[in-house]
Coordinates of N, CA and C in Angstrom, one line a residue:
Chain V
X1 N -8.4 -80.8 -76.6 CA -8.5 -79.5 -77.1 C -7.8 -79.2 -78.4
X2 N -7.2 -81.2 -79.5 CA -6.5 -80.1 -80.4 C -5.0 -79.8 -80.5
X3 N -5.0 -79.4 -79.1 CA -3.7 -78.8 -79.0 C -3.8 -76.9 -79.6
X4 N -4.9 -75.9 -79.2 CA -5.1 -74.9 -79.8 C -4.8 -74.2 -78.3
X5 N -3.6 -72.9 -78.5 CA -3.5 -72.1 -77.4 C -3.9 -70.7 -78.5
X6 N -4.1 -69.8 -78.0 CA -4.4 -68.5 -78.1 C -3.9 -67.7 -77.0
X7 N -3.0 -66.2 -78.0 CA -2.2 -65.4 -77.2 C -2.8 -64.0 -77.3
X8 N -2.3 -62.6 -76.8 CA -2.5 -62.9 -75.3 C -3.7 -64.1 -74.8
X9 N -3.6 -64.1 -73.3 CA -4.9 -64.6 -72.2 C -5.7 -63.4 -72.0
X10 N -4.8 -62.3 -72.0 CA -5.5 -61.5 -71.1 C -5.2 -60.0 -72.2
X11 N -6.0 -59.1 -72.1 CA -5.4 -58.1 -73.0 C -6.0 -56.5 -72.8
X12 N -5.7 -55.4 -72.2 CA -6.1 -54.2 -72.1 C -5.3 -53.3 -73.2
X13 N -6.7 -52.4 -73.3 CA -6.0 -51.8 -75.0 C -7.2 -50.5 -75.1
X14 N -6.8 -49.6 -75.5 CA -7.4 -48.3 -75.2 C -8.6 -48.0 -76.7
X15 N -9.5 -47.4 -77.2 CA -10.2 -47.5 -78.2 C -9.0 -46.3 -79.3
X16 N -9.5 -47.4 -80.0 CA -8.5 -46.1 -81.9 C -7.0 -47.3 -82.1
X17 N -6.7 -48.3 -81.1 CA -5.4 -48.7 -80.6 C -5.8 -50.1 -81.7
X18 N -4.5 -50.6 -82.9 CA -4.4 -52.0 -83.4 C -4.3 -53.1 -82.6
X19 N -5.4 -54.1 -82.6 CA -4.9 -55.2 -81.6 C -5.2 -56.7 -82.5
X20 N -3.8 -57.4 -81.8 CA -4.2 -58.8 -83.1 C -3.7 -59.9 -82.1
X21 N -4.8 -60.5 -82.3 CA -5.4 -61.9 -81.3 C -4.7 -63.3 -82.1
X22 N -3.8 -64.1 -81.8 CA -3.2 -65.3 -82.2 C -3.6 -66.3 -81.4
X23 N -4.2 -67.1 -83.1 CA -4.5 -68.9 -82.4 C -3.5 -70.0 -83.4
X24 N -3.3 -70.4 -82.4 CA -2.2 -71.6 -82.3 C -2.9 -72.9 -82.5
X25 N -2.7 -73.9 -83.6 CA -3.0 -74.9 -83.4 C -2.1 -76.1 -84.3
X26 N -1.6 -77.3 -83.3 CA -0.9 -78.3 -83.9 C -1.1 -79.5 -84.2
X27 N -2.6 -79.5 -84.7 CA -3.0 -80.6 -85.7 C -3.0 -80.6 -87.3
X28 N -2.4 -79.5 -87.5 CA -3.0 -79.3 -89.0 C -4.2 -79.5 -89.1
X29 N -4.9 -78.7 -88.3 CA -6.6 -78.2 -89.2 C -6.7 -77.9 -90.5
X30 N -7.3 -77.9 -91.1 CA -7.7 -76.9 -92.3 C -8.6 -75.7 -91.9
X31 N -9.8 -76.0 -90.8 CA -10.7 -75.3 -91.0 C -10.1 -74.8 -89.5
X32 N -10.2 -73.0 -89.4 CA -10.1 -72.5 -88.1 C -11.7 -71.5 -88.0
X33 N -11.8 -71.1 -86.9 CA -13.0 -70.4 -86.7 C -12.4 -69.0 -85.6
X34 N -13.0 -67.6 -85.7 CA -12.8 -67.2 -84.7 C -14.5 -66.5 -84.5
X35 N -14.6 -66.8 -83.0 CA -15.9 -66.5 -82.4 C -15.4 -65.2 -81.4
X36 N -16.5 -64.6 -81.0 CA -16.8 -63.8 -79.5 C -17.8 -64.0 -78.7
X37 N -17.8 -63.9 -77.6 CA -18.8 -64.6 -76.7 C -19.0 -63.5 -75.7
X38 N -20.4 -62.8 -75.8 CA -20.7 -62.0 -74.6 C -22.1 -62.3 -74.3
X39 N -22.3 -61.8 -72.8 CA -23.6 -62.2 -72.3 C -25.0 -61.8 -73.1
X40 N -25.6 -62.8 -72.9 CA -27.0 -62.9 -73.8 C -26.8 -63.0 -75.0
X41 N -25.6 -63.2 -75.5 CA -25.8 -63.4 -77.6 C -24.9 -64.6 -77.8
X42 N -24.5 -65.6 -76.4 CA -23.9 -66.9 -76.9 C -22.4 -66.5 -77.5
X43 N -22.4 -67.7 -78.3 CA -21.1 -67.0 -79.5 C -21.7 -66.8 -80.8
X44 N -21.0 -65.7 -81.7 CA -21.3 -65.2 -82.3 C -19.6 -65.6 -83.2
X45 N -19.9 -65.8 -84.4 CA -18.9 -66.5 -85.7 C -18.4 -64.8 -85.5
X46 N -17.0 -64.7 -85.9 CA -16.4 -63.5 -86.8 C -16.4 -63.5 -87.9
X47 N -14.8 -64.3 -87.9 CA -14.2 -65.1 -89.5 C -14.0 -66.5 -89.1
X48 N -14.1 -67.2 -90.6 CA -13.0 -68.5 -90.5 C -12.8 -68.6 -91.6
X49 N -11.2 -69.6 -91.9 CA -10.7 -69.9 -92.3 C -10.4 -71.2 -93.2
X50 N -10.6 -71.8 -94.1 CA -10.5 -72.7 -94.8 C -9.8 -73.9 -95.4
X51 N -8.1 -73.0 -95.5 CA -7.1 -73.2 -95.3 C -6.4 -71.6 -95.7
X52 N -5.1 -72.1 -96.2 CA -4.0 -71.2 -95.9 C -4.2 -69.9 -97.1
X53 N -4.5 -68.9 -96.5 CA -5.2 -67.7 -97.4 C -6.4 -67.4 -97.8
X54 N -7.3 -68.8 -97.7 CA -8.9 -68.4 -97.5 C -9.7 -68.6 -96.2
X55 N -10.0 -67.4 -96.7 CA -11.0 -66.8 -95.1 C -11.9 -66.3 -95.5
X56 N -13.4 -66.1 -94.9 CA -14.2 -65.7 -95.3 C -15.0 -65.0 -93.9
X57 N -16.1 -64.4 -94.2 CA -16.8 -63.8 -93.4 C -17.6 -64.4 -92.4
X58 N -18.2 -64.4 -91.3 CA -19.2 -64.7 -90.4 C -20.3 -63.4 -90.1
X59 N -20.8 -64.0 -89.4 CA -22.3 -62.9 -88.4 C -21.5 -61.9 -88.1
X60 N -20.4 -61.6 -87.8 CA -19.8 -60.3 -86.9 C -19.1 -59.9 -87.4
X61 N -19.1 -59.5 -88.9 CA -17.2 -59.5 -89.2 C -16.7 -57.9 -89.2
X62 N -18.1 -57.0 -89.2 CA -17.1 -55.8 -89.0 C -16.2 -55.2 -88.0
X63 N -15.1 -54.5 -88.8 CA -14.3 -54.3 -87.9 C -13.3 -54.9 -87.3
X64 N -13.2 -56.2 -88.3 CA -12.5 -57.2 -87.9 C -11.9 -57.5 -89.2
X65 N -10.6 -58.1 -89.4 CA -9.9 -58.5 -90.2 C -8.9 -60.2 -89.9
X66 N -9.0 -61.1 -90.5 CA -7.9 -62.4 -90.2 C -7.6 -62.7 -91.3
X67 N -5.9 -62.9 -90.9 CA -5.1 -63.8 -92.1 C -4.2 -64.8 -91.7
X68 N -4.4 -65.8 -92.8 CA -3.8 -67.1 -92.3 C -3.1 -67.3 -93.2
X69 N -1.4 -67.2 -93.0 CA -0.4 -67.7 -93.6 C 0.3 -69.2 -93.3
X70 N 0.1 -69.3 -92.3 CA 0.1 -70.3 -92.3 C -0.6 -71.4 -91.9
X71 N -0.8 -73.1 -91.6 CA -1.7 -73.6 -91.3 C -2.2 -73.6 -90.1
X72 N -1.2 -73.3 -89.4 CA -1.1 -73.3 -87.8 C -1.4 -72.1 -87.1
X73 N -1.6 -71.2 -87.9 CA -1.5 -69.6 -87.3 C -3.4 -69.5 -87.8
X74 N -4.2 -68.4 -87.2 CA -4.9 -67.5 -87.5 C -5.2 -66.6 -86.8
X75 N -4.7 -65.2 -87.7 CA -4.7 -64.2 -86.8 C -6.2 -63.3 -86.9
X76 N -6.8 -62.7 -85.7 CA -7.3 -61.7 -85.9 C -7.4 -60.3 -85.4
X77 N -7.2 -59.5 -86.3 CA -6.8 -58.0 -85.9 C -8.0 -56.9 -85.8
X78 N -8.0 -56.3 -85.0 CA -8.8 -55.1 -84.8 C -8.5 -54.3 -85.0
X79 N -8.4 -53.6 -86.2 CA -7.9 -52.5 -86.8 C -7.9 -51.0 -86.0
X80 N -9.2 -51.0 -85.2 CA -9.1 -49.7 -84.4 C -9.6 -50.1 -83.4
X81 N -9.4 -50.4 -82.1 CA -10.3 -50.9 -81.3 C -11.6 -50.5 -81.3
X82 N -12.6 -50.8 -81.1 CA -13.7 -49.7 -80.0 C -14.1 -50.5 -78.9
X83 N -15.0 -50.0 -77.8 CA -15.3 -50.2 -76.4 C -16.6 -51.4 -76.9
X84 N -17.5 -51.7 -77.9 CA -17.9 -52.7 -78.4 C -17.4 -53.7 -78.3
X85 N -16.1 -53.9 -78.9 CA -15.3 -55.2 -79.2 C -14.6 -55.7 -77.9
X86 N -15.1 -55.3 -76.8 CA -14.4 -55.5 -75.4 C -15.5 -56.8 -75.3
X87 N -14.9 -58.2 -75.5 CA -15.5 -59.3 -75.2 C -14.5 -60.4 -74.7
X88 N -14.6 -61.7 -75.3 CA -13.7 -62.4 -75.2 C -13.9 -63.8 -76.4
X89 N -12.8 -63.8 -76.7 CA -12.4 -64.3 -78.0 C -12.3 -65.7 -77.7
X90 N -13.0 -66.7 -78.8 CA -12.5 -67.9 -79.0 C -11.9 -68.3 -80.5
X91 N -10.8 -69.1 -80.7 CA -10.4 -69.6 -81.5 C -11.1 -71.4 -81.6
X92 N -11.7 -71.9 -82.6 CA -11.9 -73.0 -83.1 C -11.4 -73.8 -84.1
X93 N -11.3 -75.2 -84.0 CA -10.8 -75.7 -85.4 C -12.0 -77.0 -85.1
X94 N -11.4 -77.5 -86.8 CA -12.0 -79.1 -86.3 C -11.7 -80.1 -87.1
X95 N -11.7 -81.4 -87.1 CA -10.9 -82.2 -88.3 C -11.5 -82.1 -89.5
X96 N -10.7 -82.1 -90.4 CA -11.0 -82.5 -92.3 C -12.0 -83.2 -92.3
X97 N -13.3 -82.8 -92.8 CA -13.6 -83.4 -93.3 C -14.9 -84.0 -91.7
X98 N -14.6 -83.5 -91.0 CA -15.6 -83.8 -90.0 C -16.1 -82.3 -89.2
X99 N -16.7 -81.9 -89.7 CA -17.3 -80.4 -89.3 C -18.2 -80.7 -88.0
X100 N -18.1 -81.7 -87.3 CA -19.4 -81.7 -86.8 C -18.9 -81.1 -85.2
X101 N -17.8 -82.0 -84.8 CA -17.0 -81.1 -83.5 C -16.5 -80.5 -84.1
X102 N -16.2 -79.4 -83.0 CA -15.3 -77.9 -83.1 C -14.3 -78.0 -81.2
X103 N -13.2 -77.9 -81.5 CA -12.4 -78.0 -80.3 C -12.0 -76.4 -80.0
X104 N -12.3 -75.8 -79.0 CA -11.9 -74.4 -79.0 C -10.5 -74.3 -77.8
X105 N -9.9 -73.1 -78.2 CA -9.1 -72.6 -77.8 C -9.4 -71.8 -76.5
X106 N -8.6 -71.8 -75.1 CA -8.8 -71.6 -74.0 C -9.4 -69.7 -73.8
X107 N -9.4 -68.9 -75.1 CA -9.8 -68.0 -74.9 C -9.3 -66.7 -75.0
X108 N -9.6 -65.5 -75.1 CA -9.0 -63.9 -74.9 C -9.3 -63.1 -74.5
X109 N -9.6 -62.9 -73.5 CA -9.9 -62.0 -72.8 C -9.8 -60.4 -73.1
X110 N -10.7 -59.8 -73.8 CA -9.7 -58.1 -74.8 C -10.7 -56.7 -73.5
X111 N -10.3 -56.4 -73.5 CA -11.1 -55.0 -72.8 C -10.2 -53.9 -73.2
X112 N -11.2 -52.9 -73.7 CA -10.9 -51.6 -74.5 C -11.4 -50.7 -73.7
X113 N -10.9 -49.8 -73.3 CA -11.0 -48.4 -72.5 C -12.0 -47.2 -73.4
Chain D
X1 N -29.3 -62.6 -86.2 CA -29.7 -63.3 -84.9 C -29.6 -65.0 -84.3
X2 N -29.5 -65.1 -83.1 CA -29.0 -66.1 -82.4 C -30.5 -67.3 -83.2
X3 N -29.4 -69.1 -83.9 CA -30.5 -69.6 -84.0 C -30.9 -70.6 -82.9
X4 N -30.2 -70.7 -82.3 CA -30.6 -71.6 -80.8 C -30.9 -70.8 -79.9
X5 N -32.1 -70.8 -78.4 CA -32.7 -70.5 -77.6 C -32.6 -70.9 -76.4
X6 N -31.8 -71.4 -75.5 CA -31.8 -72.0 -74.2 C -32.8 -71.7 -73.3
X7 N -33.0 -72.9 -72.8 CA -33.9 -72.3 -71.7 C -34.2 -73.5 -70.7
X8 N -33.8 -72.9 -69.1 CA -33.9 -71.7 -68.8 C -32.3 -71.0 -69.0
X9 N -32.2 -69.9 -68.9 CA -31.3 -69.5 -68.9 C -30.1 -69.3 -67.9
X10 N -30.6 -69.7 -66.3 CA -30.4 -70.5 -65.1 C -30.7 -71.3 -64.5
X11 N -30.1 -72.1 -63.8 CA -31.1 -73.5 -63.4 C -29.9 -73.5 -62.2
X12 N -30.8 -73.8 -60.7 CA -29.8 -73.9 -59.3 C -30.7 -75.4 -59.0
X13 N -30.1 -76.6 -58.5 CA -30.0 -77.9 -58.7 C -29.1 -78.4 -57.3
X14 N -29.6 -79.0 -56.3 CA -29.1 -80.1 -55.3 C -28.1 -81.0 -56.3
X15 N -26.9 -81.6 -55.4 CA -26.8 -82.2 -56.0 C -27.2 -84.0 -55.9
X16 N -27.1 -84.4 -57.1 CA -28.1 -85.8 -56.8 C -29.2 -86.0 -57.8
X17 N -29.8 -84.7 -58.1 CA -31.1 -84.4 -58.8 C -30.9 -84.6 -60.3
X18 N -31.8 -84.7 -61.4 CA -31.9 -84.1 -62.1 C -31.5 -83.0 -63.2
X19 N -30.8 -82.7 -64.2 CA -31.1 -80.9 -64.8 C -31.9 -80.9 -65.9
X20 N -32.7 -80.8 -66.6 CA -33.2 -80.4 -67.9 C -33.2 -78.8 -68.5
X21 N -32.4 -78.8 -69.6 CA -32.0 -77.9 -70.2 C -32.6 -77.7 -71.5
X22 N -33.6 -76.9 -72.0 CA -34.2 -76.6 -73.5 C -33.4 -75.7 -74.5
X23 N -33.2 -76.6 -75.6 CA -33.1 -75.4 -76.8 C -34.1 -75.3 -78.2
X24 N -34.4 -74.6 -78.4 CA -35.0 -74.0 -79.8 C -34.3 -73.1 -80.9
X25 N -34.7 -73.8 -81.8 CA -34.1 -73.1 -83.1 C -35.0 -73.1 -84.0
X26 N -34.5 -72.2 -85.1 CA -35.7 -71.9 -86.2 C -35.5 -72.0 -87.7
X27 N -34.6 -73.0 -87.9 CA -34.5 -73.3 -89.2 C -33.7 -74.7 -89.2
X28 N -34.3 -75.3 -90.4 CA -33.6 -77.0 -90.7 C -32.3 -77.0 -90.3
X29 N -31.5 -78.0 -89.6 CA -30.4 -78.3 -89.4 C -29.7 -79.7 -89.7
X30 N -28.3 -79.7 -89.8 CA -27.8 -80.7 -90.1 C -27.8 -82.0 -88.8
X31 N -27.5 -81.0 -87.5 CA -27.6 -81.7 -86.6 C -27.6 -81.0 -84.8
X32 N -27.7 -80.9 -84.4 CA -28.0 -80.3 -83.2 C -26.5 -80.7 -82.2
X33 N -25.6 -79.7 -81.7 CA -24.5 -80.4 -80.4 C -24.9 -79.5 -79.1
X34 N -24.5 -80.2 -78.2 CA -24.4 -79.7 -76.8 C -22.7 -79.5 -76.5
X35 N -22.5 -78.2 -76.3 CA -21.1 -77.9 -75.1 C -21.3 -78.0 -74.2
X36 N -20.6 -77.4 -73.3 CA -20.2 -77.2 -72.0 C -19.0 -76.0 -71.9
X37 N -19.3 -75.3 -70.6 CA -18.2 -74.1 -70.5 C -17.9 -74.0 -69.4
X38 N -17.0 -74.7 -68.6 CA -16.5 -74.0 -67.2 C -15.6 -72.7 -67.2
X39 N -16.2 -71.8 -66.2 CA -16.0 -70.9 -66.1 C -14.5 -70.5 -66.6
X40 N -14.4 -69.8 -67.6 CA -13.1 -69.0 -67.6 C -12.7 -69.7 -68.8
X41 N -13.0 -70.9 -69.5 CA -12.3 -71.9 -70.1 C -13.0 -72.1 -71.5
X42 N -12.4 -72.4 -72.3 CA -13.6 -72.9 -73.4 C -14.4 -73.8 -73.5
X43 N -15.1 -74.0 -74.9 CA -16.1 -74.8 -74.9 C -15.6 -76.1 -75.3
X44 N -16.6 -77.0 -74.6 CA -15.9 -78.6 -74.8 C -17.6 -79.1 -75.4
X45 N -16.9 -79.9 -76.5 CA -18.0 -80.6 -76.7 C -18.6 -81.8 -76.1
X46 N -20.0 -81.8 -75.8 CA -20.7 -82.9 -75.0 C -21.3 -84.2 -76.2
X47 N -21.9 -83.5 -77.1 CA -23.1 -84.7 -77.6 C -23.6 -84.0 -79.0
X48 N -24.1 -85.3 -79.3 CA -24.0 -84.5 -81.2 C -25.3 -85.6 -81.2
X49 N -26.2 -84.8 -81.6 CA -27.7 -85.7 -82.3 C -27.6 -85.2 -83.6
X50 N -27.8 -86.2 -84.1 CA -28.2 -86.0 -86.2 C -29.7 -85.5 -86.2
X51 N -29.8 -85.3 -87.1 CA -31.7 -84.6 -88.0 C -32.6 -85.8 -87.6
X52 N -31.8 -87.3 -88.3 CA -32.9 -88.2 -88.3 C -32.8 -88.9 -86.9
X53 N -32.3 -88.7 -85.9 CA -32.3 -89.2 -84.6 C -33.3 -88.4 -83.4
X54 N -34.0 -89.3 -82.7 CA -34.8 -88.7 -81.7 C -33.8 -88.6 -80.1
X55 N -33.0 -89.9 -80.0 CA -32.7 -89.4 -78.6 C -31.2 -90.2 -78.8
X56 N -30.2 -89.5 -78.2 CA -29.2 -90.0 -78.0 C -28.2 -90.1 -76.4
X57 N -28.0 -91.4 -75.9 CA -26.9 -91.1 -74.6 C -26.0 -90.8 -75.0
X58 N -25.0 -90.4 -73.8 CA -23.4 -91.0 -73.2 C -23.5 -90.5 -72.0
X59 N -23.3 -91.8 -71.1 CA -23.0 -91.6 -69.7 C -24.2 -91.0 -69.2
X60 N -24.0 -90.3 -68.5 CA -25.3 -89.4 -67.9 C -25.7 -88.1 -68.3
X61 N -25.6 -88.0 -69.6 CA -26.1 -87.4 -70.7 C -27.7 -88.1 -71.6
X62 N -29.0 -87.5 -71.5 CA -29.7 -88.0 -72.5 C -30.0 -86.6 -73.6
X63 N -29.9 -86.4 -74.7 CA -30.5 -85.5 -75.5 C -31.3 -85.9 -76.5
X64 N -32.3 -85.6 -76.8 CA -33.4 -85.8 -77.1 C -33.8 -84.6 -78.2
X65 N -34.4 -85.0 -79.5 CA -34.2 -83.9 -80.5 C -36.1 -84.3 -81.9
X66 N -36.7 -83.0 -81.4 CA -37.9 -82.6 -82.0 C -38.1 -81.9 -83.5
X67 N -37.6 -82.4 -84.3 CA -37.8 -81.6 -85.2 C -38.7 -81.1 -85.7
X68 N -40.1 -81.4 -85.2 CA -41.2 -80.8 -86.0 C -41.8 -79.8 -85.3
X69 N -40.8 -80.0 -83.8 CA -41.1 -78.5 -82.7 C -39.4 -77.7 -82.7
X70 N -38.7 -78.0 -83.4 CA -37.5 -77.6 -83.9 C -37.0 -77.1 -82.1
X71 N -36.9 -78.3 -81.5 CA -36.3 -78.2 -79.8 C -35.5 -79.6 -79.8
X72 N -34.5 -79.4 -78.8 CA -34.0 -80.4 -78.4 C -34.0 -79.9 -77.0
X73 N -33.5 -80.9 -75.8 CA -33.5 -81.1 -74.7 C -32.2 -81.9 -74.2
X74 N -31.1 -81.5 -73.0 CA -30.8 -82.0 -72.6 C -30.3 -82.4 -71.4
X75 N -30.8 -84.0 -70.9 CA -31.0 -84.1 -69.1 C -29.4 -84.9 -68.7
X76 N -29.2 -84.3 -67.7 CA -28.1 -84.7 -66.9 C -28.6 -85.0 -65.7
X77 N -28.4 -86.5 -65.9 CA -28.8 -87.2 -64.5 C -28.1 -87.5 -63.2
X78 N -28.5 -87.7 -62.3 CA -27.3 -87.6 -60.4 C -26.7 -86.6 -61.1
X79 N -27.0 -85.4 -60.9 CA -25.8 -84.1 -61.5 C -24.6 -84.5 -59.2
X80 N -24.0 -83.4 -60.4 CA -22.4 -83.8 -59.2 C -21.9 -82.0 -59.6
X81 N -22.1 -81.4 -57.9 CA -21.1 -80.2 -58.4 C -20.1 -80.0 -59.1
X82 N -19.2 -81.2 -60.0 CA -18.8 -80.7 -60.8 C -19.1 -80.5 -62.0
X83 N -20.8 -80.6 -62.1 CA -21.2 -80.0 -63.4 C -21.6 -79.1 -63.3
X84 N -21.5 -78.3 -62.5 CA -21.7 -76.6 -62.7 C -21.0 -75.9 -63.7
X85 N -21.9 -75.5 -64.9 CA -21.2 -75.0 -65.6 C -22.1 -74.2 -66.5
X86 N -21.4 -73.4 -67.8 CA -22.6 -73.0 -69.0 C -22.9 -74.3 -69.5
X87 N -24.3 -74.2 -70.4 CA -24.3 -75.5 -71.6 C -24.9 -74.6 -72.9
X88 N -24.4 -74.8 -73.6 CA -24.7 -74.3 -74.8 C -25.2 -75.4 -75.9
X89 N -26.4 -75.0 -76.7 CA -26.3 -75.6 -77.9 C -25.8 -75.2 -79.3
X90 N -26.1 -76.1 -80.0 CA -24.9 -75.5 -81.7 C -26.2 -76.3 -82.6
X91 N -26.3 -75.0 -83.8 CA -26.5 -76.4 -84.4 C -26.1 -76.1 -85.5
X92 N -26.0 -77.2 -86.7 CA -24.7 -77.0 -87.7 C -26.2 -76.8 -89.1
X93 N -25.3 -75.8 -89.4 CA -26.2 -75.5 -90.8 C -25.1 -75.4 -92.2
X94 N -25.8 -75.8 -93.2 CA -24.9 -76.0 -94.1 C -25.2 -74.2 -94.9
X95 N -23.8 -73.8 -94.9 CA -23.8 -72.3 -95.8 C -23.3 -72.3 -97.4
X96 N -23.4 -73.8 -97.6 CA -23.2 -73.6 -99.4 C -22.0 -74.1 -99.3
X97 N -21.8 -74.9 -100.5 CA -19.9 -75.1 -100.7 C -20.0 -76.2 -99.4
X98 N -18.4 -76.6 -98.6 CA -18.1 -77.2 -98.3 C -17.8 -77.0 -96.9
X99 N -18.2 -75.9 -96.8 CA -18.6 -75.0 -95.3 C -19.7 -75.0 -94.1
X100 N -19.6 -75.7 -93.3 CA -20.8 -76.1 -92.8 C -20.2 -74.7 -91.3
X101 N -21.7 -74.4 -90.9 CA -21.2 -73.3 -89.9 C -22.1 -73.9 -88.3
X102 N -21.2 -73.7 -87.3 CA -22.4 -73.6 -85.9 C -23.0 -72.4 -85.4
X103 N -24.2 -72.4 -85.2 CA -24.5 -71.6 -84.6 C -25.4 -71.8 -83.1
X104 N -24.6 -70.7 -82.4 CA -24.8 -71.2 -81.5 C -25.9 -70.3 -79.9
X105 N -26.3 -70.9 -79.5 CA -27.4 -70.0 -78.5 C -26.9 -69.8 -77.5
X106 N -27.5 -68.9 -76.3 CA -27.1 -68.4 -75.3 C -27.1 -68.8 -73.9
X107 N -26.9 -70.4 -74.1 CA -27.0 -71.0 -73.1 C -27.5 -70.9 -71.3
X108 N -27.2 -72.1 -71.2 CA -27.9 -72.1 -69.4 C -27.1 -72.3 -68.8
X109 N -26.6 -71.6 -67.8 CA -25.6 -71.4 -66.5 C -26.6 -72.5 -65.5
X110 N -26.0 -73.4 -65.4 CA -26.0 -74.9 -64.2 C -25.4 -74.4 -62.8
X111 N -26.1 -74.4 -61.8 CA -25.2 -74.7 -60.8 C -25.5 -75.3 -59.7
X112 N -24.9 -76.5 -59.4 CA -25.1 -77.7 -58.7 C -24.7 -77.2 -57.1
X113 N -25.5 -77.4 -56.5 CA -25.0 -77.6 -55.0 C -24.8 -78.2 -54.7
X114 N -23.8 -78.8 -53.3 CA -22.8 -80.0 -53.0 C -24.1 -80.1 -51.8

């Protein structure tokens, strides 16, 4: 797995409310990914990350914000919750220079009221 | 929109048997992967076919890849309740630059009886 955990596991949070999802990873990736995964649409890209302060967009990015200060960190925040974004979050990396696996992070479980 | 297609989108399986699992997609790729998702857990990667490859093992894994019907397929043989699981495919497209992205379809929920 990498070695990627992602914090919370678990997370209840009301809609209009800031929420920011942390992945952990101690390989020195360069490349991180953050996905959501809900029924019938698979996973679906957010952001990812390239290295340390570039990030760029995916298929889902509104509404969503990530920054990566450091190599090991990428955060992603929800600036206002809504009842939409009640899915569950994966965090991905994968080695330099070998794009082809992606090892994902055990997951986030978010539900918005 | 999603560029992989699984199908079926369920599959219930003795165990001992067989699984064959279909994906389609709709544009050139660099290479086609298979996951796996036990419940609750993330995705683990299974198997990576390239463009110019028709069929690839490991173990009791065969995946098998059409490019000119832009499908792949993949069979798990003597399945064993503990392959009950999602399977998803990926497949890697290049987005320009040095960025290659997965995208990924909505997999088939396996589930093996003991």
């Amino acid at each position: 797995d990498a070695g990627i955990t992602q914090s919370p596991r678990h997370k209840v949070t009301e809609t209009g409310t800031p929420v920011t999802l942390r992945c952990h990873q101690t390989e020195n990736h360069r490349y991180m990914y953050w996905y959501r995964q809900d029924p019938g649409h698979g996973l679906r890209l957010i952001h990812y990350s390239y290295g340390v302060k570039d990030t760029d967009k995916g298929e889902v990015s509104d509404g969503y914000s990530v920054s990566r200060s450091k190599t090991e960190d990428f955060l992603l925040t929800l600036e206002s919750a809504t009842s939409s974004q009640t899915s569950v979050y994966f965090c991905a990396t994968h080695r330099d220079g070998m794009t082809d696996t992606q090892y994902f992070g055990p997951g986030t479980r978010l539900t918005v009221l | 929109s999603q560029q992989g297609e699984e199908d079926p989108q369920a599959l219930s399986i003795q165990e001992g048997e067989n699984a064959t699992m279909n994906c389609s997609y709709k544009t050139s790729i660099n290479n086609l992967q298979w996951y796996r998702q036990n419940s609750g857990r993330g995705l683990v990667h299974l198997i990576l076919i390239r463009s110019n490859e028709r069929e690839k093992h490991s173990g009791r894994l065969r995946v098998t890849l059409d490019t000119s019907k832009k499908s792949s397929s993949l069979l798990i043989t003597a399945s064993r309740a503990a392959d009950t699981a999602s399977y998803f495919c990926a497949t890697l497209m290049n987005y320009g630059g040095a960025t290659n992205k997965l995208i990924f379809g909505t997999g088939t929920l396996l589930a093996v009886q003991p």
